[in-house]
C-alpha cells in the first residue's frame, strides 16, 4: 500500500516486494531495531527513536496526500482545473490546514509533494483527464478517492482523528 502511495516520491523496482521485505528486515536486524525470535518480531529498546525518525520523514507525504484527497472528495463530481491550477489550489488547502492547526509541518506545502500526489491520483484513476473546450481538466472519482483516504487512515490514525474534528469531511468506515 505504501509502495503504491509513494511510487512517485521514491524509486521502486517492480516484482521485488519479497526481496525488498527480506532486505528491510535484515537491515532492521543489523541496526538492532528488530529482534527476530523464531517467528516473532520484537522491537528492541532503541527502536522507538529510530522509528520516530523514519516516520518523521514519511508523515509529511502521507498527511499532504490525505488533505488533498479529502478536499477533492469533498468537491463531489465538480470538474477540476488542469494540473497546474489544481496544484496551487491544493497548496492553498494545505496552507489552510496549517493555519487551522490540523497540520504543523511546513514540508507539506512542497509543490513537489503536491504535484506527485496529483500524478499519483491520475495514475490510480482517482482523477481522470477530460478535455473541456480547449484545455484539459480533471474529473474526480469519488469512490477511488474515498478508498485512498481509507488506505491512508491506516497509517495516519491520530492525524485523521485530529483533522476530522476540525469540521472537515469525515470518511466512511467501510471501503467503497
Coordinates of N, CA and C in Angstrom, one line a residue:
X1 N 0.8 -1.2 0.0 CA 0.0 0.0 0.0 C 0.9 1.2 0.0
X2 N 1.9 1.3 0.9 CA 2.8 2.5 0.9 C 3.5 2.6 -0.4
X3 N 3.9 1.5 -0.9 CA 4.7 1.5 -2.2 C 3.8 2.2 -3.3
X4 N 2.6 1.9 -3.3 CA 1.7 2.5 -4.3 C 1.5 4.0 -4.1
X5 N 1.3 4.3 -2.8 CA 1.1 5.7 -2.5 C 2.4 6.6 -2.8
X6 N 3.5 6.0 -2.5 CA 4.7 6.8 -2.6 C 5.6 6.5 -3.9
X7 N 4.9 5.8 -4.9 CA 5.7 5.4 -6.1 C 6.3 6.6 -6.8
X8 N 5.7 7.8 -6.7 CA 6.3 9.0 -7.4 C 7.4 9.6 -6.5
X9 N 7.4 9.4 -5.2 CA 8.3 10.0 -4.3 C 9.6 9.2 -4.2
X10 N 9.5 7.9 -4.3 CA 10.7 7.1 -4.1 C 10.7 6.1 -5.3
X11 N 11.9 5.7 -5.7 CA 12.0 4.8 -6.9 C 11.9 3.4 -6.4
X12 N 11.0 2.6 -7.0 CA 10.8 1.2 -6.7 C 11.0 0.4 -7.9
X13 N 11.5 -0.8 -7.8 CA 11.5 -1.7 -8.9 C 10.4 -2.7 -8.8
X14 N 9.8 -3.0 -9.9 CA 8.7 -4.0 -9.9 C 9.1 -5.4 -9.5
X15 N 8.2 -6.2 -9.0 CA 8.4 -7.6 -8.7 C 9.5 -7.8 -7.7
X16 N 9.7 -6.9 -6.8 CA 10.8 -7.1 -5.8 C 10.3 -7.0 -4.4
X17 N 9.0 -7.2 -4.2 CA 8.4 -7.0 -2.9 C 9.0 -7.9 -1.8
X18 N 9.1 -9.2 -2.1 CA 9.6 -10.2 -1.2 C 11.0 -9.9 -0.9
X19 N 11.8 -9.7 -1.9 CA 13.2 -9.4 -1.8 C 13.4 -8.1 -1.0
X20 N 12.6 -7.1 -1.3 CA 12.7 -5.8 -0.5 C 12.4 -6.0 1.0
X21 N 11.3 -6.9 1.2 CA 10.9 -7.1 2.6 C 12.1 -7.8 3.4
X22 N 12.6 -8.8 2.8 CA 13.7 -9.6 3.4 C 14.9 -8.7 3.6
X23 N 15.2 -7.8 2.7 CA 16.3 -6.9 2.8 C 16.0 -5.9 3.9
X24 N 14.8 -5.3 4.0 CA 14.5 -4.4 5.0 C 14.5 -5.0 6.4
X25 N 14.0 -6.3 6.5 CA 14.1 -7.0 7.7 C 15.5 -7.2 8.2
X26 N 16.3 -7.6 7.3 CA 17.8 -7.8 7.6 C 18.4 -6.5 8.0
X27 N 18.1 -5.4 7.4 CA 18.7 -4.1 7.8 C 18.2 -3.7 9.2
X28 N 16.9 -4.0 9.5 CA 16.4 -3.6 10.8 C 17.1 -4.5 11.9
X29 N 17.4 -5.8 11.5 CA 18.1 -6.6 12.5 C 19.5 -6.1 12.7
X30 N 20.2 -5.8 11.6 CA 21.6 -5.3 11.7 C 21.7 -4.0 12.5
X31 N 20.7 -3.2 12.4 CA 20.7 -1.9 13.1 C 20.2 -2.1 14.6
X32 N 19.9 -3.3 15.0 CA 19.4 -3.6 16.3 C 18.1 -2.8 16.6
X33 N 17.2 -2.8 15.5 CA 15.9 -2.2 15.7 C 14.9 -3.3 16.0
X34 N 15.1 -4.4 15.3 CA 14.2 -5.5 15.5 C 15.0 -6.8 15.9
X35 N 14.4 -7.6 16.7 CA 14.9 -8.8 17.1 C 14.0 -9.9 16.6
X36 N 14.6 -10.8 15.8 CA 13.8 -11.9 15.3 C 14.0 -13.2 16.1
X37 N 12.9 -13.6 16.8 CA 13.0 -14.8 17.6 C 12.0 -15.8 17.1
X38 N 12.5 -16.8 16.4 CA 11.6 -17.8 15.8 C 10.7 -17.1 14.8
X39 N 9.4 -17.1 15.1 CA 8.5 -16.4 14.1 C 8.0 -15.1 14.7
X40 N 8.7 -14.6 15.7 CA 8.2 -13.3 16.4 C 9.2 -12.2 16.0
X41 N 8.6 -11.0 15.8 CA 9.4 -9.8 15.6 C 9.2 -9.0 16.9
X42 N 10.3 -8.7 17.5 CA 10.3 -7.9 18.8 C 11.1 -6.6 18.6
X43 N 10.5 -5.5 18.8 CA 11.2 -4.2 18.7 C 12.2 -4.1 19.8
X44 N 13.4 -3.7 19.5 CA 14.5 -3.5 20.6 C 14.2 -2.2 21.3
X45 N 14.9 -2.0 22.4 CA 14.7 -0.8 23.2 C 15.1 0.4 22.5
X46 N 16.0 0.4 21.6 CA 16.4 1.6 20.9 C 15.6 1.8 19.6
X47 N 14.6 1.0 19.4 CA 13.8 1.1 18.1 C 12.9 2.3 18.1
X48 N 12.4 2.7 19.2 CA 11.5 3.8 19.3 C 12.0 5.1 18.6
X49 N 13.2 5.5 19.0 CA 13.8 6.7 18.4 C 14.0 6.6 17.0
X50 N 14.5 5.5 16.5 CA 14.8 5.3 15.1 C 13.5 5.2 14.3
X51 N 12.4 4.6 14.8 CA 11.2 4.5 14.1 C 10.5 5.9 14.1
X52 N 10.7 6.7 15.1 CA 10.2 8.1 15.1 C 10.8 8.9 14.1
X53 N 12.2 8.7 13.9 CA 12.9 9.5 12.9 C 12.4 9.1 11.5
X54 N 12.3 7.8 11.3 CA 11.9 7.3 9.9 C 10.4 7.8 9.6
X55 N 9.6 7.7 10.6 CA 8.2 8.1 10.4 C 8.1 9.7 10.2
X56 N 9.0 10.4 10.8 CA 9.0 11.9 10.6 C 9.4 12.2 9.1
X57 N 10.0 11.3 8.4 CA 10.3 11.6 7.0 C 9.1 11.3 6.1
X58 N 8.3 10.3 6.5 CA 7.2 9.9 5.7 C 5.9 10.6 6.0
X59 N 5.7 11.0 7.2 CA 4.4 11.6 7.6 C 4.0 12.8 6.8
X60 N 4.9 13.8 6.5 CA 4.5 14.9 5.7 C 3.9 14.5 4.3
X61 N 4.5 13.5 3.7 CA 4.0 13.0 2.4 C 2.5 12.5 2.6
X62 N 2.4 11.6 3.6 CA 1.1 11.0 3.8 C 0.0 12.0 4.2
X63 N 0.4 12.9 5.1 CA -0.6 13.9 5.5 C -1.0 14.8 4.4
X64 N 0.0 15.2 3.5 CA -0.4 16.0 2.4 C -1.3 15.3 1.4
X65 N -1.0 14.0 1.2 CA -1.9 13.2 0.3 C -3.3 13.1 0.9
X66 N -3.4 13.0 2.2 CA -4.7 12.9 2.9 C -5.5 14.1 2.8
X67 N -4.9 15.3 3.0 CA -5.6 16.6 2.9 C -6.0 16.8 1.5
X68 N -5.2 16.5 0.5 CA -5.6 16.7 -0.9 C -6.7 15.8 -1.3
X69 N -6.6 14.5 -0.9 CA -7.7 13.6 -1.3 C -9.0 14.0 -0.6
X70 N -8.9 14.4 0.7 CA -10.1 14.8 1.4 C -10.8 16.0 0.8
X71 N -10.0 17.0 0.4 CA -10.6 18.2 -0.2 C -11.2 17.8 -1.6
X72 N -10.5 17.0 -2.4 CA -11.0 16.7 -3.7 C -12.3 15.8 -3.6
X73 N -12.3 14.9 -2.6 CA -13.5 14.1 -2.4 C -14.7 15.0 -2.0
X74 N -14.4 16.0 -1.3 CA -15.5 16.9 -0.8 C -16.1 17.8 -1.9
X75 N -15.4 17.8 -3.0 CA -15.9 18.7 -4.1 C -16.9 17.9 -5.0
X76 N -17.1 16.7 -4.7 CA -18.1 15.9 -5.5 C -17.7 15.6 -6.9
X77 N -18.6 15.8 -7.8 CA -18.3 15.5 -9.2 C -17.9 16.7 -10.0
X78 N -17.5 17.8 -9.3 CA -17.1 19.0 -10.0 C -15.9 18.8 -10.9
X79 N -15.9 19.4 -12.1 CA -14.8 19.3 -12.9 C -13.7 20.2 -12.4
X80 N -12.5 19.6 -12.2 CA -11.4 20.4 -11.6 C -10.5 21.0 -12.7
X81 N -9.8 22.0 -12.3 CA -8.9 22.7 -13.3 C -7.8 21.8 -13.7
X82 N -6.9 22.2 -14.6 CA -5.8 21.5 -15.1 C -4.8 21.3 -13.9
X83 N -3.8 20.4 -14.1 CA -2.9 20.0 -13.0 C -2.2 21.2 -12.4
X84 N -1.8 22.2 -13.2 CA -1.0 23.3 -12.6 C -1.9 24.2 -11.7
X85 N -3.1 24.5 -12.1 CA -4.1 25.2 -11.3 C -4.5 24.4 -10.1
X86 N -4.7 23.1 -10.3 CA -5.1 22.3 -9.2 C -4.0 22.2 -8.1
X87 N -2.8 22.1 -8.6 CA -1.6 22.1 -7.6 C -1.7 23.3 -6.7
X88 N -1.9 24.5 -7.3 CA -2.0 25.7 -6.5 C -3.1 25.7 -5.5
X89 N -4.3 25.2 -6.0 CA -5.4 25.0 -5.1 C -5.1 24.1 -3.9
X90 N -4.5 23.0 -4.2 CA -4.1 22.0 -3.2 C -3.1 22.6 -2.2
X91 N -2.2 23.4 -2.7 CA -1.3 24.1 -1.7 C -2.1 25.0 -0.8
X92 N -3.1 25.7 -1.4 CA -4.0 26.5 -0.5 C -4.7 25.7 0.5
X93 N -5.2 24.5 0.2 CA -5.9 23.6 1.1 C -4.9 23.3 2.3
X94 N -3.7 22.9 1.9 CA -2.7 22.6 2.9 C -2.3 23.8 3.8
X95 N -2.2 24.9 3.1 CA -1.9 26.2 3.9 C -3.0 26.4 4.9
X96 N -4.3 26.2 4.5 CA -5.4 26.4 5.4 C -5.4 25.4 6.5
X97 N -5.0 24.2 6.2 CA -4.9 23.2 7.3 C -3.8 23.5 8.3
X98 N -2.7 24.1 7.8 CA -1.7 24.6 8.7 C -2.2 25.7 9.6
X99 N -2.8 26.7 9.0 CA -3.4 27.8 9.8 C -4.4 27.4 10.8
X100 N -5.2 26.4 10.4 CA -6.2 25.9 11.3 C -5.7 25.0 12.4
X101 N -4.4 24.6 12.3 CA -3.8 23.7 13.3 C -3.9 22.2 13.0
X102 N -4.5 21.8 11.9 CA -4.7 20.4 11.6 C -3.3 19.8 11.1
X103 N -2.5 20.7 10.5 CA -1.2 20.3 10.1 C -0.2 21.2 10.8
X104 N 1.0 20.7 11.1 CA 2.0 21.5 11.7 C 3.3 21.5 10.9
X105 N 3.5 20.7 10.0 CA 4.8 20.5 9.2 C 4.7 21.3 7.9
X106 N 5.5 22.3 7.8 CA 5.5 23.2 6.6 C 6.0 22.4 5.4
X107 N 6.7 21.3 5.6 CA 7.2 20.5 4.4 C 6.0 20.0 3.6
X108 N 4.8 19.9 4.2 CA 3.6 19.5 3.5 C 3.2 20.5 2.3
X109 N 3.7 21.7 2.4 CA 3.4 22.7 1.4 C 4.3 22.5 0.1
X110 N 5.2 21.6 0.1 CA 6.1 21.3 -1.0 C 5.3 21.1 -2.3
X111 N 5.6 21.9 -3.3 CA 5.0 21.7 -4.6 C 5.3 20.4 -5.2
X112 N 6.5 19.8 -4.9 CA 6.8 18.5 -5.4 C 5.9 17.5 -4.8
X113 N 5.6 17.5 -3.5 CA 4.7 16.6 -2.9 C 3.3 16.7 -3.5
X114 N 2.8 18.0 -3.7 CA 1.5 18.2 -4.2 C 1.4 17.7 -5.7
X115 N 2.4 18.0 -6.5 CA 2.4 17.5 -7.9 C 2.4 16.0 -8.0
X116 N 3.3 15.4 -7.1 CA 3.3 14.0 -7.1 C 2.1 13.3 -6.7
X117 N 1.4 13.9 -5.7 CA 0.1 13.4 -5.3 C -0.9 13.5 -6.4
X118 N -1.0 14.6 -7.2 CA -1.9 14.7 -8.3 C -1.6 13.6 -9.4
X119 N -0.3 13.5 -9.7 CA 0.1 12.5 -10.6 C -0.2 11.1 -10.2
X120 N -0.1 10.8 -8.9 CA -0.5 9.5 -8.3 C -2.0 9.3 -8.5
X121 N -2.8 10.3 -8.2 CA -4.2 10.2 -8.3 C -4.6 10.0 -9.7
X122 N -4.0 10.6 -10.7 CA -4.3 10.3 -12.1 C -3.9 8.9 -12.4
X123 N -2.7 8.4 -12.0 CA -2.3 7.1 -12.3 C -3.2 6.0 -11.6
X124 N -3.9 6.3 -10.5 CA -4.8 5.4 -9.9 C -6.2 5.6 -10.3
X125 N -6.4 6.4 -11.3 CA -7.8 6.7 -11.9 C -8.7 7.4 -10.9
X126 N -8.1 8.0 -9.8 CA -8.9 8.8 -8.9 C -9.2 10.1 -9.5
X127 N -8.4 10.6 -10.4 CA -8.6 11.8 -11.2 C -8.5 11.3 -12.7
X128 N -9.4 11.7 -13.5 CA -9.4 11.4 -14.9 C -9.3 12.7 -15.7
X129 N -8.4 12.6 -16.7 CA -8.3 13.8 -17.6 C -9.4 13.8 -18.6
X130 N -10.1 15.0 -18.7 CA -11.1 15.2 -19.7 C -10.8 16.5 -20.4
X131 N -11.2 16.5 -21.7 CA -11.0 17.7 -22.5 C -12.2 18.6 -22.4
X132 N -12.0 19.8 -21.8 CA -13.1 20.8 -21.7 C -12.7 22.0 -22.6
X133 N -13.4 22.1 -23.6 CA -13.2 23.1 -24.7 C -11.7 23.0 -25.2
X134 N -10.9 24.0 -24.9 CA -9.5 23.9 -25.5 C -8.5 23.5 -24.5
X135 N -8.9 23.1 -23.3 CA -8.0 22.8 -22.2 C -8.3 21.4 -21.6
X136 N -7.3 20.9 -20.9 CA -7.5 19.6 -20.2 C -7.9 19.9 -18.8
X137 N -9.0 19.3 -18.3 CA -9.5 19.4 -16.9 C -9.4 18.0 -16.3
X138 N -9.7 18.0 -15.0 CA -9.7 16.7 -14.3 C -11.0 16.4 -13.7
X139 N -11.4 15.2 -13.7 CA -12.7 14.8 -13.2 C -12.4 13.8 -12.0
X140 N -12.9 14.0 -10.8 CA -12.6 13.1 -9.7 C -13.5 11.9 -9.7
X141 N -12.9 10.8 -9.2 CA -13.7 9.6 -9.0 C -13.9 9.5 -7.5
X142 N -15.0 9.8 -7.0 CA -15.3 9.9 -5.6 C -15.0 8.6 -4.9
X143 N -15.4 7.5 -5.5 CA -15.2 6.2 -4.9 C -13.7 5.9 -4.7
X144 N -12.9 6.1 -5.7 CA -11.5 5.9 -5.7 C -10.8 6.8 -4.7
X145 N -11.2 8.0 -4.6 CA -10.6 9.0 -3.6 C -10.9 8.5 -2.2
X146 N -12.1 8.0 -2.0 CA -12.5 7.6 -0.6 C -11.7 6.3 -0.3
X147 N -11.5 5.4 -1.2 CA -10.7 4.2 -0.9 C -9.3 4.6 -0.6
X148 N -8.7 5.6 -1.3 CA -7.3 6.0 -1.0 C -7.3 6.7 0.4
X149 N -8.3 7.4 0.7 CA -8.4 8.0 2.1 C -8.4 7.0 3.2
X150 N -9.2 5.9 2.9 CA -9.3 4.8 3.9 C -8.0 4.1 4.0
X151 N -7.3 3.9 2.9 CA -5.9 3.3 3.0 C -5.0 4.2 3.8
X152 N -5.0 5.5 3.5 CA -4.1 6.4 4.3 C -4.4 6.4 5.8
X153 N -5.7 6.3 6.1 CA -6.1 6.3 7.5 C -5.4 5.2 8.3
X154 N -5.0 4.1 7.7 CA -4.3 3.0 8.4 C -3.0 3.6 9.0
X155 N -2.3 4.5 8.2 CA -1.0 5.0 8.7 C -1.1 6.3 9.4
X156 N -2.3 6.9 9.4 CA -2.4 8.2 10.0 C -3.6 8.3 11.0
X157 N -3.8 7.3 11.8 CA -5.0 7.3 12.6 C -5.0 8.5 13.6
X158 N -4.0 8.9 14.2 CA -4.1 10.0 15.2 C -4.2 11.3 14.4
X159 N -3.6 11.4 13.2 CA -3.7 12.6 12.4 C -5.2 12.8 11.9
X160 N -5.7 11.7 11.4 CA -7.1 11.8 10.8 C -8.1 12.1 11.8
X161 N -8.0 11.6 13.0 CA -9.0 11.9 14.1 C -8.9 13.4 14.4
X162 N -7.7 14.0 14.4 CA -7.5 15.4 14.6 C -8.1 16.3 13.5
X163 N -7.8 15.8 12.2 CA -8.3 16.5 11.1 C -9.9 16.5 11.0
X164 N -10.4 15.3 11.3 CA -11.9 15.2 11.2 C -12.6 15.9 12.3
X165 N -11.9 16.2 13.4 CA -12.5 17.0 14.4 C -12.5 18.5 14.1
X166 N -11.7 18.8 13.0 CA -11.7 20.2 12.6 C -12.7 20.6 11.6
X167 N -13.9 19.9 11.7 CA -15.0 20.1 10.8 C -14.7 19.9 9.3
X168 N -13.8 19.0 9.0 CA -13.5 18.6 7.6 C -14.4 17.4 7.3
X169 N -14.3 17.0 6.0 CA -15.0 15.8 5.5 C -14.6 14.6 6.3
X170 N -15.6 13.9 6.9 CA -15.3 12.6 7.6 C -15.4 11.5 6.6
X171 N -14.6 10.5 6.8 CA -14.6 9.3 5.8 C -15.4 8.2 6.4
X172 N -16.2 7.6 5.5 CA -17.0 6.4 6.0 C -16.1 5.3 6.5
X173 N -16.7 4.4 7.3 CA -15.8 3.4 7.9 C -15.6 2.1 7.0
X174 N -16.3 2.0 6.0 CA -16.1 0.8 5.1 C -15.6 1.2 3.8
X175 N -14.8 0.4 3.2 CA -14.3 0.6 1.8 C -15.4 0.6 0.8
X176 N -15.4 1.5 -0.1 CA -16.4 1.5 -1.2 C -16.1 0.5 -2.3

